Amino acid sequence: MHSPVVILASSRKNSGICLAGKRLDRAARSWVRPVSTLAGRSWSRRGLQYVAGGVPRPGDCLGLPLTDACPEGYQRENVGVRFQPWERHGSIEAVDLGQFLDWPELIWPLGWHSIHGWNDRVPVDIALQHCDHSLLFIHPQVLRFRVSVERSDLVVRAEFVYRQQRHVLRVTDDDAAARWLGRLADGHDGRSDALLCLSLSRPFNGFCYKLVAGVIESGAQG
């Protein structure tokens, strides 16, 4: 049996891909992060080519052969998937995805910043004590994409305001990052009205990082 899911995040995770979305069946609007059996629980591109015909993108509607929940700490949305072909059921247009938005008071605990970010990470012990979810789908009040040089790499970050709180988070949606690298190189000012799917990462060097795992745009962006 396959469960219908709309994909809201398709994010690079080390050498793999992390997917997440919301269910469209009787458990409508509940989050799922379909995880693999690989280290880090991400999917290889080769594996996704086999089960899904390629890497799913935000807005794609899939039928997933979900199995049991397999939560890990605050990543309670993790669900196992049988390794068999997934069903494709078209897609939902970006302008219609607003029905799936979340409206949190805070984007996880605030006050911890990396060198290039702002409110972009949470100490592991704080996350384990105070976070009971790891996925959010939001519409920022003000949003601008920008590029920074980090360890000799060009990194796209989303700088935005949500409920009067500033955030600067790394974009791990590779397609969106590539689009914005090109736009910014061509002189775009970075402003956007996009919807963002955010993910709280697994622990890394004592912190859990807030990432932009999906960028959904409608209309002209320049």
Tab-separated table of C-alpha atoms in Angstrom, residues 17-215:
chain	number	residue	atom	x	y	z
A	17	ILE	CA	19.488	13.477	-0.688
A	18	CYS	CA	17.058	14.072	2.180
A	19	LEU	CA	13.343	14.245	1.336
A	20	ALA	CA	10.397	15.420	3.414
A	21	GLY	CA	6.767	16.245	2.826
A	22	LYS	CA	3.223	16.194	4.148
A	23	ARG	CA	0.697	13.417	3.836
A	24	LEU	CA	-2.406	13.827	1.702
A	25	ASP	CA	-4.450	10.907	3.044
A	26	ARG	CA	-6.340	10.456	6.320
A	27	ALA	CA	-3.239	11.677	8.141
A	28	ALA	CA	-3.388	14.831	6.011
A	29	ARG	CA	-0.935	17.612	6.786
A	30	SER	CA	1.238	15.434	9.024
A	31	TRP	CA	4.938	15.515	8.241
A	32	VAL	CA	6.921	12.545	6.975
A	33	ARG	CA	10.627	12.252	6.298
A	34	PRO	CA	11.081	9.018	4.318
A	35	VAL	CA	14.444	7.611	5.370
A	36	SER	CA	16.665	4.988	3.812
A	37	THR	CA	18.830	2.329	5.395
A	38	LEU	CA	22.036	4.110	4.363
A	39	ALA	CA	24.314	5.836	6.849
A	40	GLY	CA	22.811	9.193	7.757
A	41	ARG	CA	19.393	7.958	6.581
A	42	SER	CA	19.672	9.891	3.298
A	43	TRP	CA	18.983	8.562	-0.205
A	44	SER	CA	21.553	8.034	-2.914
A	45	ARG	CA	20.788	9.503	-6.328
A	46	ARG	CA	21.086	6.030	-7.780
A	47	GLY	CA	18.550	4.672	-5.293
A	48	LEU	CA	16.122	7.495	-6.074
A	49	GLN	CA	16.549	6.851	-9.780
A	50	TYR	CA	15.421	3.284	-9.161
A	51	VAL	CA	12.482	3.901	-6.827
A	52	ALA	CA	11.273	7.293	-8.092
A	53	GLY	CA	12.682	7.723	-11.588
A	54	GLY	CA	14.911	10.547	-10.388
A	55	VAL	CA	15.249	13.008	-7.526
A	56	PRO	CA	11.788	14.310	-6.486
A	57	ARG	CA	11.335	18.062	-6.341
A	58	PRO	CA	9.198	20.243	-4.042
A	59	GLY	CA	5.606	20.112	-5.213
A	60	ASP	CA	5.830	16.553	-6.550
A	61	CYS	CA	3.048	14.231	-5.369
A	62	LEU	CA	4.229	10.694	-4.696
A	63	GLY	CA	2.766	7.468	-3.437
A	64	LEU	CA	5.276	6.127	-0.901
A	65	PRO	CA	5.353	2.567	0.471
A	66	LEU	CA	5.746	3.749	4.065
A	67	THR	CA	6.423	1.306	6.884
A	68	ASP	CA	6.909	2.075	10.574
A	69	ALA	CA	7.836	5.333	12.241
A	70	CYS	CA	11.498	5.429	13.252
A	71	PRO	CA	11.991	8.681	15.189
A	72	GLU	CA	15.463	9.783	16.227
A	73	GLY	CA	15.414	12.354	19.028
A	74	TYR	CA	13.744	15.540	17.804
A	75	GLN	CA	13.527	14.120	14.259
A	76	ARG	CA	10.212	12.498	15.037
A	77	GLU	CA	8.943	12.662	11.463
A	78	ASN	CA	11.240	9.879	10.222
A	79	VAL	CA	9.411	6.970	8.584
A	80	GLY	CA	10.798	3.838	6.982
A	81	VAL	CA	10.111	3.018	3.337
A	82	ARG	CA	10.059	-0.338	1.591
A	83	PHE	CA	12.620	-0.443	-1.206
A	84	GLN	CA	10.200	-0.764	-4.087
A	85	PRO	CA	9.051	1.616	-6.826
A	86	TRP	CA	7.240	4.744	-5.722
A	87	GLU	CA	4.160	6.048	-7.502
A	88	ARG	CA	4.125	9.460	-9.175
A	89	HIS	CA	0.870	11.413	-9.100
A	90	GLY	CA	1.780	14.667	-10.801
A	91	SER	CA	2.482	17.798	-8.813
A	92	ILE	CA	0.847	20.678	-6.958
A	93	GLU	CA	1.499	24.148	-8.341
A	94	ALA	CA	3.550	26.465	-6.159
A	95	VAL	CA	0.645	28.900	-5.794
A	96	ASP	CA	-1.448	26.123	-4.225
A	97	LEU	CA	1.107	24.937	-1.672
A	98	GLY	CA	0.243	27.643	0.852
A	99	GLN	CA	-2.440	25.342	2.262
A	100	PHE	CA	0.352	23.276	3.825
A	101	LEU	CA	2.032	26.131	5.716
A	102	ASP	CA	2.936	25.872	9.397
A	103	TRP	CA	2.575	28.848	11.737
A	104	PRO	CA	5.099	28.340	14.568
A	105	GLU	CA	5.708	30.979	17.207
A	106	LEU	CA	9.456	30.378	16.924
A	107	ILE	CA	11.693	28.635	14.430
A	108	TRP	CA	13.150	26.406	17.127
A	109	PRO	CA	15.156	27.907	20.022
A	110	LEU	CA	16.884	31.185	19.171
A	111	GLY	CA	20.161	32.788	20.148
A	112	TRP	CA	22.933	30.641	18.654
A	113	HIS	CA	24.756	31.725	15.508
A	114	SER	CA	27.473	30.295	13.272
A	115	ILE	CA	30.154	32.511	11.702
A	116	HIS	CA	28.114	33.140	8.549
A	117	GLY	CA	24.615	32.609	9.927
A	118	TRP	CA	22.177	34.083	12.409
A	119	ASN	CA	19.856	32.043	14.622
A	120	ASP	CA	20.980	29.117	12.472
A	121	ARG	CA	21.905	26.481	15.032
A	122	VAL	CA	20.906	24.984	18.379
A	123	PRO	CA	23.155	23.149	20.878
A	124	VAL	CA	22.413	19.434	20.812
A	125	ASP	CA	21.399	19.268	24.475
A	126	ILE	CA	18.957	22.162	24.021
A	127	ALA	CA	17.474	20.549	20.918
A	128	LEU	CA	16.990	17.221	22.678
A	129	GLN	CA	15.300	18.913	25.636
A	130	HIS	CA	13.124	21.476	23.874
A	131	CYS	CA	12.488	20.403	20.267
A	132	ASP	CA	9.735	17.931	19.423
A	133	HIS	CA	9.829	18.333	15.634
A	134	SER	CA	12.435	18.971	12.953
A	135	LEU	CA	10.455	20.223	9.932
A	136	LEU	CA	8.621	23.476	9.210
A	137	PHE	CA	7.029	25.005	6.120
A	138	ILE	CA	6.830	28.785	6.384
A	139	HIS	CA	6.212	32.006	4.475
A	140	PRO	CA	8.737	34.570	5.732
A	141	GLN	CA	7.697	38.178	6.183
A	142	VAL	CA	10.835	39.446	4.430
A	143	LEU	CA	13.206	37.220	2.433
A	144	ARG	CA	16.439	37.845	0.573
A	145	PHE	CA	18.903	35.341	-0.849
A	146	ARG	CA	22.605	36.121	-0.685
A	147	VAL	CA	25.966	34.474	-1.342
A	148	SER	CA	28.865	34.157	1.072
A	149	VAL	CA	32.330	32.633	0.714
A	150	GLU	CA	32.700	29.838	3.246
A	151	ARG	CA	35.874	27.752	3.301
A	152	SER	CA	36.579	28.756	-0.316
A	153	ASP	CA	33.076	27.698	-1.430
A	154	LEU	CA	30.241	29.911	-2.620
A	155	VAL	CA	27.298	29.251	-0.308
A	156	VAL	CA	23.757	30.520	-0.821
A	157	ARG	CA	21.966	31.617	2.333
A	158	ALA	CA	18.430	32.800	2.939
A	159	GLU	CA	18.198	35.886	5.133
A	160	PHE	CA	14.664	36.396	6.363
A	161	VAL	CA	12.429	37.739	9.102
A	162	TYR	CA	9.754	35.598	10.718
A	163	ARG	CA	7.645	36.968	13.577
A	164	GLN	CA	10.131	39.828	14.024
A	165	GLN	CA	13.095	37.449	14.394
A	166	ARG	CA	16.003	37.529	11.927
A	167	HIS	CA	17.449	34.320	10.525
A	168	VAL	CA	20.287	33.615	8.101
A	169	LEU	CA	20.219	29.943	7.089
A	170	ARG	CA	22.144	27.867	4.582
A	171	VAL	CA	20.216	26.695	1.507
A	172	THR	CA	20.685	22.954	0.928
A	173	ASP	CA	18.092	22.690	-1.848
A	174	ASP	CA	20.693	22.352	-4.615
A	175	ASP	CA	18.404	23.365	-7.482
A	176	ALA	CA	17.344	26.531	-5.662
A	177	ALA	CA	20.937	27.328	-4.675
A	178	ALA	CA	22.058	27.008	-8.304
A	179	ARG	CA	19.198	29.228	-9.494
A	180	TRP	CA	20.061	31.937	-7.003
A	181	LEU	CA	23.792	31.774	-7.689
A	182	GLY	CA	22.977	32.552	-11.308
A	183	ARG	CA	20.470	35.284	-10.502
A	184	LEU	CA	22.751	37.006	-8.023
A	185	ALA	CA	25.660	36.832	-10.477
A	186	ASP	CA	23.402	38.585	-13.004
A	187	GLY	CA	22.682	41.423	-10.583
A	188	HIS	CA	19.450	40.293	-8.897
A	189	ASP	CA	18.946	41.981	-5.521
A	190	GLY	CA	18.032	38.638	-3.904
A	191	ARG	CA	14.555	39.587	-2.753
A	192	SER	CA	11.934	36.857	-3.046
A	193	ASP	CA	8.444	35.898	-1.902
A	194	ALA	CA	9.284	32.185	-1.765
A	195	LEU	CA	7.953	29.611	0.674
A	196	LEU	CA	10.650	27.798	2.657
A	197	CYS	CA	10.809	24.281	4.017
A	198	LEU	CA	13.143	24.248	7.012
A	199	SER	CA	14.857	21.262	8.566
A	200	LEU	CA	16.693	20.856	11.867
A	201	SER	CA	19.718	18.728	11.054
A	202	ARG	CA	21.195	15.776	12.859
A	203	PRO	CA	23.916	16.770	15.365
A	204	PHE	CA	27.234	18.017	13.978
A	205	ASN	CA	30.098	19.154	16.215
A	206	GLY	CA	27.781	19.820	19.135
A	207	PHE	CA	25.074	21.680	17.232
A	208	CYS	CA	21.951	20.985	15.197
A	209	TYR	CA	21.719	23.302	12.209
A	210	LYS	CA	18.611	24.978	10.811
A	211	LEU	CA	18.663	24.494	7.039
A	212	VAL	CA	16.563	25.664	4.110
A	213	ALA	CA	15.812	22.233	2.661
A	214	GLY	CA	13.234	23.364	0.123
A	215	VAL	CA	12.565	26.613	-1.745
